[in-house]
CSV table of C-alpha atoms and ligand atoms in Angstrom, one decimal:
chain,number,residue,atom,x,y,z
S,1,MET,CA,91.0,-174.4,-16.3
S,2,ALA,CA,93.7,-173.5,-14.4
S,3,GLY,CA,94.5,-170.0,-15.5
S,4,GLU,CA,91.5,-168.8,-17.5
S,5,ASN,CA,90.6,-166.2,-16.1
S,6,VAL,CA,87.3,-165.8,-14.6
S,7,ILE,CA,86.8,-162.1,-14.0
S,8,GLU,CA,88.4,-159.4,-16.9
S,9,VAL,CA,88.1,-156.1,-15.5
S,10,GLU,CA,88.9,-153.7,-18.6
S,11,SER,CA,89.3,-149.6,-18.3
S,12,LEU,CA,86.0,-149.5,-15.6
S,13,VAL,CA,85.1,-145.8,-14.8
S,14,VAL,CA,81.8,-145.9,-12.5
S,15,VAL,CA,80.3,-142.6,-12.5
S,16,TYR,CA,77.5,-141.3,-10.0
S,17,ARG,CA,75.1,-138.5,-10.6
S,18,ASN,CA,73.0,-137.0,-7.9
S,19,GLY,CA,72.2,-133.2,-10.0
S,20,ARG,CA,74.6,-131.1,-10.7
S,21,LYS,CA,76.9,-133.0,-9.2
S,22,SER,CA,79.2,-136.3,-10.3
S,23,THR,CA,81.0,-138.1,-8.9
S,24,ARG,CA,84.2,-141.2,-10.5
S,25,ALA,CA,84.1,-143.2,-7.9
S,26,VAL,CA,85.6,-145.7,-10.4
S,27,ASP,CA,88.8,-144.5,-13.0
S,28,GLY,CA,89.8,-146.2,-15.6
S,29,ILE,CA,91.5,-150.1,-14.1
S,30,SER,CA,91.6,-152.8,-14.9
S,31,PHE,CA,92.3,-156.2,-13.4
S,32,GLN,CA,92.0,-160.0,-13.6
S,33,VAL,CA,91.5,-162.3,-11.3
S,34,LYS,CA,92.0,-166.6,-12.7
S,35,ARG,CA,90.3,-169.7,-12.0
S,36,GLY,CA,91.5,-170.6,-8.5
S,37,GLU,CA,93.1,-167.5,-6.8
S,38,CYS,CA,92.3,-165.8,-3.4
S,39,VAL,CA,92.4,-161.5,-4.2
S,40,GLY,CA,92.3,-159.5,-1.6
S,41,PHE,CA,91.1,-155.5,-2.3
S,42,ILE,CA,91.9,-153.0,-0.3
S,43,GLY,CA,91.8,-149.4,0.4
S,44,PRO,CA,90.5,-146.8,2.2
S,45,ASN,CA,87.1,-146.1,2.6
S,46,GLY,CA,85.1,-143.6,0.0
S,47,ALA,CA,88.6,-145.5,-3.1
S,48,GLY,CA,85.5,-147.9,-5.0
S,49,LYS,CA,85.5,-150.8,-3.5
S,50,SER,CA,82.0,-151.3,-3.3
S,51,SER,CA,81.5,-149.4,-6.3
S,52,THR,CA,83.6,-151.5,-8.8
S,53,ILE,CA,82.3,-155.0,-6.4
S,54,LYS,CA,78.3,-153.3,-8.3
S,55,ALA,CA,80.3,-153.6,-12.3
S,56,ILE,CA,81.1,-157.3,-11.2
S,57,MET,CA,78.0,-158.3,-10.1
S,58,GLY,CA,76.5,-155.9,-13.4
S,59,PHE,CA,74.0,-154.0,-10.1
S,60,LEU,CA,75.1,-150.6,-12.3
S,61,PHE,CA,75.5,-149.9,-15.5
S,62,PRO,CA,80.3,-148.4,-16.3
S,63,ALA,CA,80.2,-144.5,-17.8
S,64,SER,CA,82.6,-146.5,-20.0
S,65,GLY,CA,85.1,-150.0,-19.9
S,66,THR,CA,84.0,-153.7,-19.7
S,67,VAL,CA,83.4,-156.2,-17.8
S,68,ARG,CA,83.3,-159.7,-17.8
S,69,VAL,CA,82.5,-162.4,-14.9
S,70,PHE,CA,83.6,-166.0,-16.9
S,71,GLY,CA,84.3,-164.3,-20.1
S,72,LEU,CA,80.6,-163.6,-20.0
S,73,PRO,CA,79.1,-159.4,-19.8
S,74,ALA,CA,79.0,-158.9,-16.2
S,75,GLY,CA,75.0,-159.1,-14.6
S,76,SER,CA,74.5,-162.5,-17.5
S,77,VAL,CA,72.4,-165.5,-15.4
S,78,GLU,CA,74.3,-167.4,-16.7
S,79,SER,CA,77.0,-165.5,-14.9
S,80,HIS,CA,75.3,-165.6,-12.0
S,81,LYS,CA,74.5,-168.6,-11.6
S,82,ARG,CA,77.9,-169.7,-10.7
S,83,ILE,CA,78.9,-166.6,-8.4
S,84,GLY,CA,78.0,-166.6,-4.2
S,85,TYR,CA,78.1,-162.9,-3.3
S,86,LEU,CA,78.0,-161.5,-0.5
S,87,PRO,CA,76.7,-157.7,0.0
S,88,GLU,CA,78.5,-155.1,2.6
S,89,VAL,CA,75.3,-155.1,4.6
S,90,ALA,CA,73.0,-158.4,3.8
S,91,LEU,CA,68.7,-157.7,5.0
S,92,TYR,CA,66.9,-160.6,5.2
S,93,TYR,CA,63.9,-161.5,6.0
S,94,PRO,CA,63.4,-160.6,9.4
S,95,PHE,CA,60.8,-163.2,10.3
S,96,MET,CA,61.6,-165.8,8.3
S,97,LYS,CA,63.5,-168.7,10.1
S,98,GLY,CA,67.7,-169.2,9.6
S,99,HIS,CA,66.6,-172.6,7.3
S,100,GLU,CA,63.8,-171.0,5.7
S,101,LEU,CA,65.9,-168.7,4.5
S,102,LEU,CA,67.8,-170.9,3.2
S,103,GLU,CA,65.9,-173.1,1.9
S,104,LEU,CA,64.5,-170.0,0.1
S,105,TYR,CA,68.2,-169.6,-1.6
S,106,GLY,CA,69.1,-173.5,-1.9
S,107,GLY,CA,65.8,-173.1,-3.9
S,108,LEU,CA,66.6,-170.4,-6.5
S,109,HIS,CA,69.9,-172.0,-7.4
S,110,ARG,CA,67.7,-175.1,-8.3
S,111,ILE,CA,69.0,-177.8,-5.5
S,112,PRO,CA,67.1,-179.8,-5.3
S,113,LYS,CA,64.7,-180.3,-2.5
S,114,LYS,CA,66.6,-183.8,-0.9
S,115,LYS,CA,69.3,-182.6,-0.8
S,116,LEU,CA,68.7,-179.4,0.6
S,117,LYS,CA,67.3,-180.7,3.1
S,118,ARG,CA,70.8,-183.1,3.5
S,119,ARG,CA,72.8,-179.3,2.8
S,120,VAL,CA,71.6,-176.7,5.2
S,121,PRO,CA,72.2,-178.5,8.7
S,122,GLU,CA,75.7,-179.1,7.3
S,123,LEU,CA,76.4,-175.5,6.6
S,124,LEU,CA,74.2,-174.2,9.5
S,125,GLU,CA,77.2,-176.2,11.0
S,126,GLN,CA,80.0,-175.0,9.3
S,127,VAL,CA,79.2,-171.2,9.5
S,128,GLY,CA,79.2,-171.6,12.9
S,129,LEU,CA,75.6,-171.6,13.2
S,130,TYR,CA,74.7,-174.9,14.9
S,131,GLY,CA,70.9,-175.2,16.3
S,132,MET,CA,70.8,-171.7,15.3
S,133,GLY,CA,67.7,-173.3,12.1
S,134,GLU,CA,65.3,-172.7,13.7
S,135,THR,CA,65.5,-168.9,15.3
S,136,LEU,CA,63.3,-166.0,13.7
S,137,ILE,CA,66.6,-164.6,11.7
S,138,ARG,CA,65.7,-161.3,13.6
S,139,ASN,CA,66.7,-163.0,16.9
S,140,TYR,CA,69.7,-163.4,15.2
S,141,SER,CA,73.1,-160.8,15.9
S,142,LYS,CA,74.8,-158.8,13.5
S,143,GLY,CA,78.0,-161.7,13.4
S,144,MET,CA,75.2,-163.9,13.3
S,145,GLN,CA,73.1,-162.4,10.9
S,146,GLN,CA,76.9,-162.5,8.3
S,147,ARG,CA,77.3,-166.4,9.2
S,148,LEU,CA,73.7,-166.4,7.1
S,149,GLY,CA,74.9,-164.5,4.5
S,150,ILE,CA,78.0,-166.6,3.6
S,151,ALA,CA,76.5,-169.8,4.2
S,152,GLN,CA,73.6,-168.1,1.8
S,153,ALA,CA,76.6,-167.6,-0.6
S,154,ILE,CA,78.1,-171.1,-0.7
S,155,ILE,CA,74.9,-172.8,-0.6
S,156,ALA,CA,75.2,-173.3,-4.7
S,157,GLU,CA,78.9,-174.1,-4.4
S,158,PRO,CA,79.3,-171.2,-6.5
S,159,GLU,CA,82.2,-171.8,-9.0
S,160,LEU,CA,83.5,-167.1,-7.2
S,161,LEU,CA,82.9,-166.1,-3.6
S,162,VAL,CA,82.5,-162.0,-4.5
S,163,PHE,CA,82.6,-160.6,-0.8
S,164,ASP,CA,81.8,-157.1,-0.2
S,165,GLU,CA,83.8,-155.9,3.3
S,166,LEU,CA,84.6,-159.6,4.4
S,167,SER,CA,83.9,-160.2,8.0
S,168,SER,CA,82.4,-156.5,9.0
S,169,GLY,CA,80.7,-156.8,11.7
S,170,LEU,CA,82.5,-160.4,12.6
S,171,ASP,CA,84.1,-161.2,16.1
S,172,PRO,CA,87.5,-162.8,16.6
S,173,LEU,CA,85.3,-165.7,16.7
S,174,GLY,CA,83.7,-165.3,14.0
S,175,ARG,CA,86.5,-164.3,11.3
S,176,HIS,CA,88.5,-167.6,12.7
S,177,ASP,CA,85.0,-169.8,11.8
S,178,LEU,CA,85.6,-167.9,7.8
S,179,ARG,CA,89.0,-168.2,7.4
S,180,GLU,CA,88.1,-172.1,7.7
S,181,VAL,CA,85.7,-172.4,6.2
S,182,LEU,CA,87.2,-169.8,2.7
S,183,LEU,CA,90.3,-171.9,3.0
S,184,GLU,CA,88.3,-174.9,3.0
S,185,LEU,CA,87.0,-173.4,-0.5
S,186,LYS,CA,89.9,-172.2,-1.7
S,187,GLY,CA,91.2,-175.7,-0.7
S,188,LYS,CA,89.2,-177.2,-3.4
S,189,GLY,CA,89.6,-174.7,-6.3
S,190,THR,CA,87.0,-172.0,-5.6
S,191,THR,CA,88.0,-168.6,-7.1
S,192,ILE,CA,87.6,-165.9,-4.4
S,193,PHE,CA,87.8,-162.3,-4.4
S,194,PHE,CA,87.1,-160.0,-1.6
S,195,SER,CA,87.0,-156.9,0.0
S,196,SER,CA,87.9,-155.9,3.6
S,197,HIS,CA,89.9,-154.0,6.3
S,198,GLU,CA,90.5,-157.0,7.8
S,199,LEU,CA,94.4,-156.6,6.7
S,200,SER,CA,95.8,-159.3,8.7
S,201,GLU,CA,92.8,-161.7,6.6
S,202,VAL,CA,94.6,-160.3,3.2
S,203,GLU,CA,97.8,-161.8,4.1
S,204,THR,CA,96.4,-164.9,5.5
S,205,LEU,CA,93.8,-166.0,3.0
S,206,CYS,CA,95.2,-163.8,-0.2
S,207,ASP,CA,97.5,-165.3,-2.9
S,208,SER,CA,97.1,-161.3,-4.6
S,209,VAL,CA,95.7,-157.6,-3.4
S,210,LEU,CA,94.3,-155.2,-5.4
S,211,MET,CA,95.0,-152.5,-4.0
S,212,ILE,CA,92.9,-148.9,-5.0
S,213,ARG,CA,92.4,-145.4,-4.1
S,214,SER,CA,90.9,-142.6,-5.5
S,215,GLY,CA,89.4,-145.4,-8.5
S,216,LYS,CA,92.5,-145.9,-9.2
S,217,ILE,CA,94.7,-148.9,-9.2
S,218,VAL,CA,98.1,-148.1,-6.8
S,219,CYS,CA,99.4,-151.2,-6.2
S,220,GLU,CA,99.2,-154.5,-7.1
S,221,GLY,CA,100.5,-158.4,-7.7
S,222,ASP,CA,102.0,-161.3,-5.0
S,223,VAL,CA,101.4,-160.3,-1.1
S,224,SER,CA,104.6,-162.1,-0.3
S,225,ASP,CA,106.4,-160.3,-2.8
S,226,LEU,CA,105.1,-157.3,-2.5
S,227,MET,CA,106.6,-156.5,1.1
S,228,LYS,CA,109.3,-158.8,0.8
S,229,PRO,CA,111.5,-155.5,-0.1
S,230,LEU,CA,110.0,-153.3,3.0
S,231,ASP,CA,111.1,-156.6,5.7
S,232,LYS,CA,114.5,-155.7,7.1
S,233,TYR,CA,117.2,-157.4,9.6
S,234,GLU,CA,119.4,-156.2,11.7
S,235,ILE,CA,123.0,-156.9,13.6
S,236,VAL,CA,124.4,-155.2,16.1
S,237,PHE,CA,127.7,-157.0,16.9
S,238,SER,CA,131.8,-156.6,17.6
S,239,LEU,CA,134.5,-157.5,15.8
S,240,ALA,CA,137.3,-156.1,15.6
S,241,SER,CA,138.7,-157.7,12.0
S,242,ALA,CA,135.1,-157.5,10.2
S,243,ALA,CA,136.6,-155.9,6.5
S,244,GLU,CA,136.6,-158.9,5.2
S,245,ILE,CA,132.5,-159.7,5.7
S,246,LEU,CA,132.0,-156.1,5.7
S,247,SER,CA,133.7,-156.8,2.4
S,248,SER,CA,130.6,-159.1,0.9
S,249,LEU,CA,127.9,-156.7,2.0
S,250,PRO,CA,125.4,-155.6,-0.6
S,251,PRO,CA,125.2,-151.8,-2.1
S,252,ASP,CA,121.6,-151.4,0.1
S,253,ALA,CA,122.8,-152.1,3.2
S,254,THR,CA,123.2,-150.0,5.7
S,255,PHE,CA,126.3,-150.2,7.8
S,256,GLU,CA,127.1,-147.8,11.0
S,257,ASP,CA,130.4,-148.3,13.4
S,258,ASP,CA,129.9,-146.0,16.3
S,259,GLY,CA,133.7,-147.8,17.7
S,260,GLU,CA,132.2,-150.3,20.2
S,261,LYS,CA,128.9,-151.6,17.7
S,262,LYS,CA,129.3,-152.2,14.5
S,263,ARG,CA,125.7,-152.1,13.1
S,264,ILE,CA,124.1,-153.7,9.9
S,265,GLU,CA,121.0,-153.6,8.3
S,266,VAL,CA,119.5,-155.9,5.3
S,267,ASN,CA,116.6,-156.7,3.6
S,268,SER,CA,117.2,-160.4,2.0
S,269,HIS,CA,116.8,-163.0,5.0
S,270,GLU,CA,119.3,-165.6,3.0
S,271,ILE,CA,122.5,-162.6,3.4
S,272,TYR,CA,121.0,-161.8,7.0
S,273,SER,CA,121.2,-165.8,7.5
S,274,GLN,CA,125.1,-165.4,5.7
S,275,LEU,CA,126.1,-162.8,8.0
S,276,LEU,CA,125.1,-164.0,11.2
S,277,THR,CA,127.1,-167.2,9.9
S,278,SER,CA,130.5,-165.3,9.2
S,279,PHE,CA,130.2,-163.0,12.6
S,280,VAL,CA,130.0,-166.3,14.3
S,281,ASN,CA,132.4,-168.2,12.8
S,282,ALA,CA,134.7,-165.1,12.9
S,283,GLY,CA,134.0,-164.7,17.1
S,284,ALA,CA,132.0,-161.8,16.8
S,285,VAL,CA,130.3,-161.0,20.1
S,286,ILE,CA,126.3,-160.2,18.6
S,287,HIS,CA,124.4,-158.6,20.5
S,288,HIS,CA,121.2,-158.0,18.9
S,289,SER,CA,119.2,-159.8,15.7
S,290,GLU,CA,116.6,-158.7,14.7
S,291,ALA,CA,114.3,-160.1,11.9
S,292,ARG,CA,111.5,-157.3,11.0
S,293,ARG,CA,109.0,-158.0,8.4
S,294,THR,CA,106.4,-156.1,7.2
S,295,SER,CA,102.9,-156.2,7.7
S,296,LEU,CA,100.6,-155.9,5.0
S,297,GLU,CA,99.4,-153.0,7.3
S,298,ASP,CA,102.0,-151.2,7.3
S,299,PHE,CA,102.7,-151.5,3.9
S,300,PHE,CA,98.7,-150.6,3.5
S,301,VAL,CA,98.9,-147.0,5.6
S,302,ASN,CA,102.4,-146.3,3.9
S,303,LEU,CA,100.8,-146.2,0.6
S,304,VAL,CA,98.0,-144.3,0.7
S,305,ARG,CA,98.2,-141.8,3.5
S,306,PRO,CA,99.5,-138.8,2.0
S,307,ASP,CA,103.0,-137.9,2.6
S,308,GLY,CA,102.8,-135.2,4.7
S,309,GLU,CA,101.4,-137.9,7.1
S,310,ARG,CA,103.5,-140.2,8.0
S,311,GLY,CA,104.8,-141.0,11.4
S,312,LYS,CA,101.9,-139.9,12.7
M,401,ADP,P1,84.3,-147.9,-0.8
M,401,ADP,O1,83.5,-149.6,-0.9
M,401,ADP,O2,86.1,-148.2,-1.3
M,401,ADP,O3,84.4,-147.4,0.2
M,401,ADP,P2,82.2,-146.5,-2.6
M,401,ADP,O4,82.8,-147.9,-4.0
M,401,ADP,O5,81.7,-147.3,-1.9
M,401,ADP,O6,84.0,-146.9,-2.3
M,401,ADP,O7,82.2,-145.6,-2.9
M,401,ADP,C1,83.1,-144.7,-4.2
M,401,ADP,C2,83.2,-143.1,-4.6
M,401,ADP,O8,81.7,-143.2,-5.2
M,401,ADP,C3,83.1,-142.0,-2.5
M,401,ADP,O9,83.0,-141.5,-3.2
M,401,ADP,C4,81.5,-142.3,-3.4
M,401,ADP,O10,80.4,-141.3,-1.5
M,401,ADP,C5,80.9,-142.0,-3.6
M,401,ADP,N1,79.4,-142.9,-4.2
M,401,ADP,C6,79.0,-144.8,-4.5
M,401,ADP,N2,78.4,-144.7,-4.1
M,401,ADP,C7,77.8,-143.6,-4.4
M,401,ADP,C8,75.9,-143.2,-5.4
M,401,ADP,N3,74.9,-144.4,-4.6
M,401,ADP,N4,76.1,-142.0,-5.6
M,401,ADP,C9,76.4,-140.8,-5.2
M,401,ADP,N5,78.4,-140.6,-4.6
M,401,ADP,C10,78.6,-142.5,-4.2
């Protein structure tokens, strides 16, 4: 059902205790992921992403708060059957061949042997490991192991995919292939939740992002909505009688006039287009016009960097 919450995290607190030292890795966060959504989980190293993902998988017990997946307690066998999971570091039996590992995982998911015989070569091809099924995993590169991990995660066509550090260890080609695989799964309605350092990837794949810092959610929402207010549009022009057009400038616009050239900066693409049309119609000389779109990376750096370090 669309709109149904697949992941529900409520006031989650994760604390690690080592002797007398305790680390509050996740500090009371709440969020939901709806069916069919693709959500990117981002934040600096040590922010609490892995700990949150482990709590979603039921691999650790929260100090307080609740995590439900498909309405079931995190870690329940029933919820695990419906999740494809790729850990940050996936270690597979080095003495196995690629196809043997996938057959093992397929068997654990109770996929019939006959179906697996068809599915495994298809999967290997899908993740860019065509012809590698007979190779021992010990001879796989890090990127190839990561690809195998992805195949393992999607073998049972899960309803929810959870990836910790998506694309770590993948080269640009690997990232491209992975993006294709995920876009296809997303198109089929799979719910996807992943942490990543590749912000361009998050921007391309995700509907929304969740940003965490020091165990707290600092920002969440639709990717384009979050970044829209940071976009800037600039026009440098000369026009003797610009007063009428300038009277319609929004209050947050910047206007400078050095006597020779005038410069306007606005935040809205619509207003930018309207102004350009008005200036051209009024016979202005346009010296320069530019749309400076904010990338998720710019947004992220501005948000997580302490104030004193801005601009460095
Ligand atoms: P991220 O995935 O965002 O890099 P983590 O969830 O791995 O962050 O870590 C959050 C905080 O918890 C960090 O300060 C980290 O050092 C600490 N931490 C993570 N795992 C453990 C552990 N097993 N024992 C003690 N501290 C841990």
